[in-house]
PDB file of N, CA and C in Angstrom:
ATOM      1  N   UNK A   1       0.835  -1.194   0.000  1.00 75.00           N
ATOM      2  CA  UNK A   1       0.000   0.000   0.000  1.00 75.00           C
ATOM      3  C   UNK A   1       0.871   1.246   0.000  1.00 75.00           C
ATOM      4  N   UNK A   2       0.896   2.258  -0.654  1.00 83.00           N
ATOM      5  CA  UNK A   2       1.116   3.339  -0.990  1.00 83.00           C
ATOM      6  C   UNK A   2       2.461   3.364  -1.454  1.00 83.00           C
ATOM      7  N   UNK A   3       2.813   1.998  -2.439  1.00 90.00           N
ATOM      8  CA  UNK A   3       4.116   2.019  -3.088  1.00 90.00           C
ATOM      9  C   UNK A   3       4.084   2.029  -4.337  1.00 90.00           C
ATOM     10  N   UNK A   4       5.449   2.591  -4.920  1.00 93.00           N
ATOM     11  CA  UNK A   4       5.640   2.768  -6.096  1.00 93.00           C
ATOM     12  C   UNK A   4       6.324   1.907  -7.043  1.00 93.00           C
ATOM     13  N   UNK A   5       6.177   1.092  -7.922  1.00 93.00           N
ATOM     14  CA  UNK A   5       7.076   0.294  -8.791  1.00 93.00           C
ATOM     15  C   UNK A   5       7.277   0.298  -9.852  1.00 93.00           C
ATOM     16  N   UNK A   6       8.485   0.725 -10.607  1.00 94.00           N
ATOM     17  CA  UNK A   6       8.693   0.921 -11.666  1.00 94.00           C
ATOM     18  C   UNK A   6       9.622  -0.514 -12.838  1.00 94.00           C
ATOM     19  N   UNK A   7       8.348  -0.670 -13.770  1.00 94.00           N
ATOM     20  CA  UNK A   7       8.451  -1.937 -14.195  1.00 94.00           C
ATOM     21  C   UNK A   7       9.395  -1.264 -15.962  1.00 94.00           C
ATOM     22  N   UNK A   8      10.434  -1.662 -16.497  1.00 95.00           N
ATOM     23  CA  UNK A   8      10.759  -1.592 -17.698  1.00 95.00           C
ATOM     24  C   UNK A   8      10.889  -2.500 -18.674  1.00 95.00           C
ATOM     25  N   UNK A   9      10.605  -2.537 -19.649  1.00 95.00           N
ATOM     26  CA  UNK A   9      10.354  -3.696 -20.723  1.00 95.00           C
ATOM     27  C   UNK A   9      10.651  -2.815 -22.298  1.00 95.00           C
ATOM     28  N   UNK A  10      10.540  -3.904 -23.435  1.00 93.00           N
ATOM     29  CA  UNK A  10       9.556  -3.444 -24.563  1.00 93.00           C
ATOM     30  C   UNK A  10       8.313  -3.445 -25.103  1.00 93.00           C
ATOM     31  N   UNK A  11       8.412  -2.404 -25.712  1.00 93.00           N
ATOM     32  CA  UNK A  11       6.598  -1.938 -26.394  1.00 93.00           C
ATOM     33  C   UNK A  11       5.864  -3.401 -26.444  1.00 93.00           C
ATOM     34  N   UNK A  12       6.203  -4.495 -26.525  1.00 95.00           N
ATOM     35  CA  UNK A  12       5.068  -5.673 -26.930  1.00 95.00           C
ATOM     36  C   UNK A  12       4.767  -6.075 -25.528  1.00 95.00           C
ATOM     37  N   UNK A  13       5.488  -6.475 -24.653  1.00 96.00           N
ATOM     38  CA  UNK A  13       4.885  -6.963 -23.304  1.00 96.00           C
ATOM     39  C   UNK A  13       4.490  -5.631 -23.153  1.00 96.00           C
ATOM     40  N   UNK A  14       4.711  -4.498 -23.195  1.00 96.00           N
ATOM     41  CA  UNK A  14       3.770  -3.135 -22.202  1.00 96.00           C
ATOM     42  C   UNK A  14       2.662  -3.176 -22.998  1.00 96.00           C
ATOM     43  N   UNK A  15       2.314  -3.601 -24.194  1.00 97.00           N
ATOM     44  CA  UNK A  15       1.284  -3.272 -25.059  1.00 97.00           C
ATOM     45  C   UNK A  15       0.414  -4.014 -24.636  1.00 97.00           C
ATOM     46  N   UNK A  16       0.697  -5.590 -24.661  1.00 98.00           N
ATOM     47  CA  UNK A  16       0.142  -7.083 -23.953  1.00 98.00           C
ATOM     48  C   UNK A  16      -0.347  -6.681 -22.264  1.00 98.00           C
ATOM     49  N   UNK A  17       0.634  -6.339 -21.577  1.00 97.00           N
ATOM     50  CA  UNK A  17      -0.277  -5.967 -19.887  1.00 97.00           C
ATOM     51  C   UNK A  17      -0.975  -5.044 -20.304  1.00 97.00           C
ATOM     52  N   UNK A  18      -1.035  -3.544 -21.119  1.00 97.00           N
ATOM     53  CA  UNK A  18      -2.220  -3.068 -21.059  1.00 97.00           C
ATOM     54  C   UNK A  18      -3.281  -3.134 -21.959  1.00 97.00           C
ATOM     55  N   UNK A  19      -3.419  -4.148 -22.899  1.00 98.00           N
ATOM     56  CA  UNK A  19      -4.934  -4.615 -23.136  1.00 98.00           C
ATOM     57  C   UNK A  19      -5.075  -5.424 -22.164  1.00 98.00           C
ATOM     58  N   UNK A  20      -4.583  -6.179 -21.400  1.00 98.00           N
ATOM     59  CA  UNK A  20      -5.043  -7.012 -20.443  1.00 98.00           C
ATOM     60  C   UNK A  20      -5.889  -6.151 -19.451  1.00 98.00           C
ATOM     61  N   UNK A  21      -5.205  -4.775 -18.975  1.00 97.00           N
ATOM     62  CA  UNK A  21      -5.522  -4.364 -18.277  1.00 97.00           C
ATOM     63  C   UNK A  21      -7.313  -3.368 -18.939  1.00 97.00           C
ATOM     64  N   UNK A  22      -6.948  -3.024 -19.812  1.00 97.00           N
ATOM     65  CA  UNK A  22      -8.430  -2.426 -20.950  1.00 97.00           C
ATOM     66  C   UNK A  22      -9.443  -3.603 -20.822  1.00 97.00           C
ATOM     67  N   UNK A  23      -9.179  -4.311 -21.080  1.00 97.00           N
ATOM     68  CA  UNK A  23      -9.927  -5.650 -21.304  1.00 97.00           C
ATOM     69  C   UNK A  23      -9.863  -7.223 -20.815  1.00 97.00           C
ATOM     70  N   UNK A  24     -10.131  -6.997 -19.284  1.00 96.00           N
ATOM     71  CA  UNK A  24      -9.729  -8.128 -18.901  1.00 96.00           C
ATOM     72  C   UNK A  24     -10.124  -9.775 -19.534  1.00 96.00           C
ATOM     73  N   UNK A  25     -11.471  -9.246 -19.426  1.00 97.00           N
ATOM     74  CA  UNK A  25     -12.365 -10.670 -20.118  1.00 97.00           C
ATOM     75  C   UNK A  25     -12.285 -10.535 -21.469  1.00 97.00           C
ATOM     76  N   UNK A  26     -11.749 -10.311 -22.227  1.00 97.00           N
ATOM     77  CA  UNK A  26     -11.407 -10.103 -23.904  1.00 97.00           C
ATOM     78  C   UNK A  26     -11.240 -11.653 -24.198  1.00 97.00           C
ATOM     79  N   UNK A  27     -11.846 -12.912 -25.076  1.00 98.00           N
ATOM     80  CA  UNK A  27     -11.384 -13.936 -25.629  1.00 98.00           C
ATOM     81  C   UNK A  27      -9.990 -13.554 -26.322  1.00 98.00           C
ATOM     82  N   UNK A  28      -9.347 -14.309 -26.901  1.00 98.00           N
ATOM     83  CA  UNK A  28      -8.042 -14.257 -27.692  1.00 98.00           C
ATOM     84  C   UNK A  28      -7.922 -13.757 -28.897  1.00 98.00           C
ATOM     85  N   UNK A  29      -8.730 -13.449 -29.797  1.00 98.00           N
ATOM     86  CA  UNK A  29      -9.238 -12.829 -30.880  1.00 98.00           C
ATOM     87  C   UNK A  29      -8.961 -11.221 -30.722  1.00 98.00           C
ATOM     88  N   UNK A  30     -10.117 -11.380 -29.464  1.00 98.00           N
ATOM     89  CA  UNK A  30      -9.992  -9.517 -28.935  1.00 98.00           C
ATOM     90  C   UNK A  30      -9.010  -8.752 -28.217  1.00 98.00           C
ATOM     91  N   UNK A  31      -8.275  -9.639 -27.399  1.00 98.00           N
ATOM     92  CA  UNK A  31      -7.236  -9.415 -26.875  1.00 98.00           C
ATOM     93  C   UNK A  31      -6.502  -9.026 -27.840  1.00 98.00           C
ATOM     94  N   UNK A  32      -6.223 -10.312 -29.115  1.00 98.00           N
ATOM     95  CA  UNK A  32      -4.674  -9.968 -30.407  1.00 98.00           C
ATOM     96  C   UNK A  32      -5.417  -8.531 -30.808  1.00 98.00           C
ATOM     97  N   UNK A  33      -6.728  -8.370 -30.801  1.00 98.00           N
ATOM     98  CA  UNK A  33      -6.715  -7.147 -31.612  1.00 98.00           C
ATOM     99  C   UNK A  33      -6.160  -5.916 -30.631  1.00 98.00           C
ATOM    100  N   UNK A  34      -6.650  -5.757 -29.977  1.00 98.00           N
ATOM    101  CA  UNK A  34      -6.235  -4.600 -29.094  1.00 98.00           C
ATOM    102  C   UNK A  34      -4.616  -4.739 -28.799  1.00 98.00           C
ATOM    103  N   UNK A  35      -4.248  -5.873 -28.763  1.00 98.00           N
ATOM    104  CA  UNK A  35      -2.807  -5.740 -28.184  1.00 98.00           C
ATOM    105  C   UNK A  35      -1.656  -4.807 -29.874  1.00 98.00           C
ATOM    106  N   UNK A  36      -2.161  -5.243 -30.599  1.00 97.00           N
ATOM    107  CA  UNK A  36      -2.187  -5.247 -32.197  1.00 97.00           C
ATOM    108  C   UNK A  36      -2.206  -3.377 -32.198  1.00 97.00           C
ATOM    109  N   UNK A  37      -3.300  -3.223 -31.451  1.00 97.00           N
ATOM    110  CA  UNK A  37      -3.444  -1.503 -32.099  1.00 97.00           C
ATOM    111  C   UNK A  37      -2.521  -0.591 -31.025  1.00 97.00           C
ATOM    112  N   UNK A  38      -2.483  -1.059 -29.735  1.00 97.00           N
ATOM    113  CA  UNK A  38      -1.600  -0.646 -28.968  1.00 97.00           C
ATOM    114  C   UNK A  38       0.210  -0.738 -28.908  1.00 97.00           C
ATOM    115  N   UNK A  39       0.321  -1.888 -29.566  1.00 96.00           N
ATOM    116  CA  UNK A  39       1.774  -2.364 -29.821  1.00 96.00           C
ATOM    117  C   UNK A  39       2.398  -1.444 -31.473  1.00 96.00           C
ATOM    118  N   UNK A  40       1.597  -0.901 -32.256  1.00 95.00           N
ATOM    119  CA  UNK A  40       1.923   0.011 -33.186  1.00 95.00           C
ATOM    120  C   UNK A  40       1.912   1.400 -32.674  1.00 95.00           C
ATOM    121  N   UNK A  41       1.248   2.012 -31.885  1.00 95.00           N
ATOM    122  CA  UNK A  41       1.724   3.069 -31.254  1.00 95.00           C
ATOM    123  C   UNK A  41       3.049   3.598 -30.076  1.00 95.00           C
ATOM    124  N   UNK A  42       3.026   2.448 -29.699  1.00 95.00           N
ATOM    125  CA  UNK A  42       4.064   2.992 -28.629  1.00 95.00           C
ATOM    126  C   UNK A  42       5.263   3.445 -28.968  1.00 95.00           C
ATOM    127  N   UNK A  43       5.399   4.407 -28.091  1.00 95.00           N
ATOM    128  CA  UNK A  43       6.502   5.440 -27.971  1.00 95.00           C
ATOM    129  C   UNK A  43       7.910   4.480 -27.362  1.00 95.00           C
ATOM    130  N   UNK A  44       8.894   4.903 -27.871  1.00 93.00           N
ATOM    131  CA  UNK A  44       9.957   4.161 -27.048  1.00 93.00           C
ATOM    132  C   UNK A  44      10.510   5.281 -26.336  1.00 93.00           C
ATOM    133  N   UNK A  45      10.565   4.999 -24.848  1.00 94.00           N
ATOM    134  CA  UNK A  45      11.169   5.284 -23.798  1.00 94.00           C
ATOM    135  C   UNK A  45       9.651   6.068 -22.481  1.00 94.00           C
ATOM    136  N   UNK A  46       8.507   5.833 -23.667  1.00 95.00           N
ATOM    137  CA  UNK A  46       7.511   6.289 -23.166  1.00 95.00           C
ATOM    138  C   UNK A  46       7.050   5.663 -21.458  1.00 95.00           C
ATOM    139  N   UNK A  47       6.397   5.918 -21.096  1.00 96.00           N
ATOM    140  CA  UNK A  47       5.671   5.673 -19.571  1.00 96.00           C
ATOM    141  C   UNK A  47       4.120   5.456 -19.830  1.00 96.00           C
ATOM    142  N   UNK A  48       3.633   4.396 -18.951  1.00 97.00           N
ATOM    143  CA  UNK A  48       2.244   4.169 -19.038  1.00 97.00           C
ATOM    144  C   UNK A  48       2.008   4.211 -17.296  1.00 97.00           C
ATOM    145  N   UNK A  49       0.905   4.336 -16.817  1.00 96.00           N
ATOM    146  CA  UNK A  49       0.434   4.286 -15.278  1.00 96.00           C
ATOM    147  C   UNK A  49      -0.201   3.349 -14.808  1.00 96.00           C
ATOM    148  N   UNK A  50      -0.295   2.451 -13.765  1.00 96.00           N
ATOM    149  CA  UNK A  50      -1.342   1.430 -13.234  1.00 96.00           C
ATOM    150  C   UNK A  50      -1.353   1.880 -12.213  1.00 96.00           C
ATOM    151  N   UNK A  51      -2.769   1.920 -11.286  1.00 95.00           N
ATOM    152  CA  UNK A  51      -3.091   2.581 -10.498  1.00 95.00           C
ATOM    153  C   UNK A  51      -3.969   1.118  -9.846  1.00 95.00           C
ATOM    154  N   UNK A  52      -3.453   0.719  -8.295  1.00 94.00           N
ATOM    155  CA  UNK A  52      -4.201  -0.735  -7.555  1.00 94.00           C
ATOM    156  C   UNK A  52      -4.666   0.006  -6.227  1.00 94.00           C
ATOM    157  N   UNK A  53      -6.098  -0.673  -6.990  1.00 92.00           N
ATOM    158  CA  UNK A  53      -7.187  -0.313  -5.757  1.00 92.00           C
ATOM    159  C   UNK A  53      -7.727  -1.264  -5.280  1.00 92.00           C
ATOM    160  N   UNK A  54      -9.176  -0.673  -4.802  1.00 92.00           N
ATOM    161  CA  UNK A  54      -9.549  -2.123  -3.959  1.00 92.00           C
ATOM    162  C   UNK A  54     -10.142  -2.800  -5.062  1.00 92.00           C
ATOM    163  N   UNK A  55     -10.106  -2.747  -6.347  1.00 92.00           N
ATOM    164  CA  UNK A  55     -11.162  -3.659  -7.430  1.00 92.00           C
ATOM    165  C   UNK A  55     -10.313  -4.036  -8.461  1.00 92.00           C
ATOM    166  N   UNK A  56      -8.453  -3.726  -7.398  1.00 94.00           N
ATOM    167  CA  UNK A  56      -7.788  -4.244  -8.754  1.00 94.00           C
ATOM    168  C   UNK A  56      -7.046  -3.308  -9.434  1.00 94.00           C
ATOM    169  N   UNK A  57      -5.820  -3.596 -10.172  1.00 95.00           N
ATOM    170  CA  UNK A  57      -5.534  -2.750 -11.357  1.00 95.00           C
ATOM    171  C   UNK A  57      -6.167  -2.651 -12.272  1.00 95.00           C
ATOM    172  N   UNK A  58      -5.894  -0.607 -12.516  1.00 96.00           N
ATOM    173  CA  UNK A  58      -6.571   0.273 -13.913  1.00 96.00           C
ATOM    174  C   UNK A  58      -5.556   0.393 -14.164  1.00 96.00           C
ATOM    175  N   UNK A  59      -5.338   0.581 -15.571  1.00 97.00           N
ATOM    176  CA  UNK A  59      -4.919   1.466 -16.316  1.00 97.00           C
ATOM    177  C   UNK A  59      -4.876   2.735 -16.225  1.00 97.00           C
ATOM    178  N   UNK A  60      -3.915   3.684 -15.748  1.00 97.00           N
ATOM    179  CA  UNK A  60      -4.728   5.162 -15.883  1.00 97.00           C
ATOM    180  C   UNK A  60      -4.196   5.752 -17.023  1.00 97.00           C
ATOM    181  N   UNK A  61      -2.662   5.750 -17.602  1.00 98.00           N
ATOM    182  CA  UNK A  61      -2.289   5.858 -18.882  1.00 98.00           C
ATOM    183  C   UNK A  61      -1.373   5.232 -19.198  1.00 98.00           C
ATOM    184  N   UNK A  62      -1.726   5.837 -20.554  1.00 97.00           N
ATOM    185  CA  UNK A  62      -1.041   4.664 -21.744  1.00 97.00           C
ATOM    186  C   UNK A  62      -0.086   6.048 -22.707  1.00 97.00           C
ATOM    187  N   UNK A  63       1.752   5.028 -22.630  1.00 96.00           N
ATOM    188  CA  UNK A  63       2.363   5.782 -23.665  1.00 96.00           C
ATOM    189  C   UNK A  63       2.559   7.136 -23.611  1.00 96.00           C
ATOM    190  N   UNK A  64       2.433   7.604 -22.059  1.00 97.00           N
ATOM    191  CA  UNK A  64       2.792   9.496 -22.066  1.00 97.00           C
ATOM    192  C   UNK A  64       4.901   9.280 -22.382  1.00 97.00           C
ATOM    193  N   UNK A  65       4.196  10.357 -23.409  1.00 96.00           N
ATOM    194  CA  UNK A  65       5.969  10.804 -23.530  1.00 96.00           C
ATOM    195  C   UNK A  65       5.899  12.291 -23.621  1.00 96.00           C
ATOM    196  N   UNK A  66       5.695  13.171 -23.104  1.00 96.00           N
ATOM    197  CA  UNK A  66       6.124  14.727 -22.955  1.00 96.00           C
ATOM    198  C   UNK A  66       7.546  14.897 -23.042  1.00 96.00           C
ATOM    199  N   UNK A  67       8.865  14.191 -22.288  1.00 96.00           N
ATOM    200  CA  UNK A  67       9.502  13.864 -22.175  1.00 96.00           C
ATOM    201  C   UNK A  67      10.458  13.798 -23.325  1.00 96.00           C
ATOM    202  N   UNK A  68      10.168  13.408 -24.696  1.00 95.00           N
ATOM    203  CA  UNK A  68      10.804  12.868 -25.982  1.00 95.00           C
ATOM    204  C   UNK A  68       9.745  13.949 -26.721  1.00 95.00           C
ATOM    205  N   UNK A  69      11.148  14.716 -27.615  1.00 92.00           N
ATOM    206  CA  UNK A  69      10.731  15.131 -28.428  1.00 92.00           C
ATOM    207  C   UNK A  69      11.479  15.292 -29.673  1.00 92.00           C
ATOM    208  N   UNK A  70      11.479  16.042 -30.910  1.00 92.00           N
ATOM    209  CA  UNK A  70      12.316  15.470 -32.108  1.00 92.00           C
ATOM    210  C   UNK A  70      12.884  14.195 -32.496  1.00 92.00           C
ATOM    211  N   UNK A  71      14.187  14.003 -32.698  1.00 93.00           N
ATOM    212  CA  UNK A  71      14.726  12.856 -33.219  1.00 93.00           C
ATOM    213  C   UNK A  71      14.450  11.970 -32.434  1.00 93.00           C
ATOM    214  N   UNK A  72      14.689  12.572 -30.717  1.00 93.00           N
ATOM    215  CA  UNK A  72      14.113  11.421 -29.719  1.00 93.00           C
ATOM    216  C   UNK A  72      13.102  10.511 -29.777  1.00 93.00           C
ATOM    217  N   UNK A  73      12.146  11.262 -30.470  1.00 92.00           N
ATOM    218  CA  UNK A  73      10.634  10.504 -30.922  1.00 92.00           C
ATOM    219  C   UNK A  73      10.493   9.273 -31.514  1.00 92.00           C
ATOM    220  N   UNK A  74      10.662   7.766 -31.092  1.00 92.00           N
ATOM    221  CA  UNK A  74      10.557   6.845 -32.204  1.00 92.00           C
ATOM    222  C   UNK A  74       9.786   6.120 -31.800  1.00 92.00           C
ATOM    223  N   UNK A  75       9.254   5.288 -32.747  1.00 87.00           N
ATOM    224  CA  UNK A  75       8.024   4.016 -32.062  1.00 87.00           C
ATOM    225  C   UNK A  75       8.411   3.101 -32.071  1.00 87.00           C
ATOM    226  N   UNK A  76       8.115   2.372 -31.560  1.00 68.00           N
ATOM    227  CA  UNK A  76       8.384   0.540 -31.280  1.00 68.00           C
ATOM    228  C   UNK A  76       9.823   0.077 -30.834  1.00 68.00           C
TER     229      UNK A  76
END
């Protein structure tokens, strides 16, 4: 309770935990899709948020990069 953890990876597992997290009950179909539209956007070096309450992890965001800008800017 009231800790912070900072998890680092690449864009496909961060893309994969957060449709999981969008869509828990998603069959496998819906899951590939969403993981699919999320895994083409991501920012590299970007930050996403999970926020655990009493009903569980949300999502609160996805892919903030304020942080990166110009050449810095790349996806995947």
């Amino acid at each position: 309770s009231g800790r912070t953890v900072v998890v680092v990876s690449s864009g496909g597992p961060i893309a994969a935990a957060c449709a999981a997290l969008v869509d828990p009950d998603a069959d496998g179909a819906t899951f590939a899709r969403l993981w699919s539209r999320l895994n083409t956007v991501v920012v590299n070096a970007s930050y996403s948020r999970v926020v655990v309450g009493s009903t569980g992890p949300r999502l609160l965001t996805f892919n903030e990069h304020p942080h990166l800008e110009g050449e810095h800017l790349t996806y995947r």
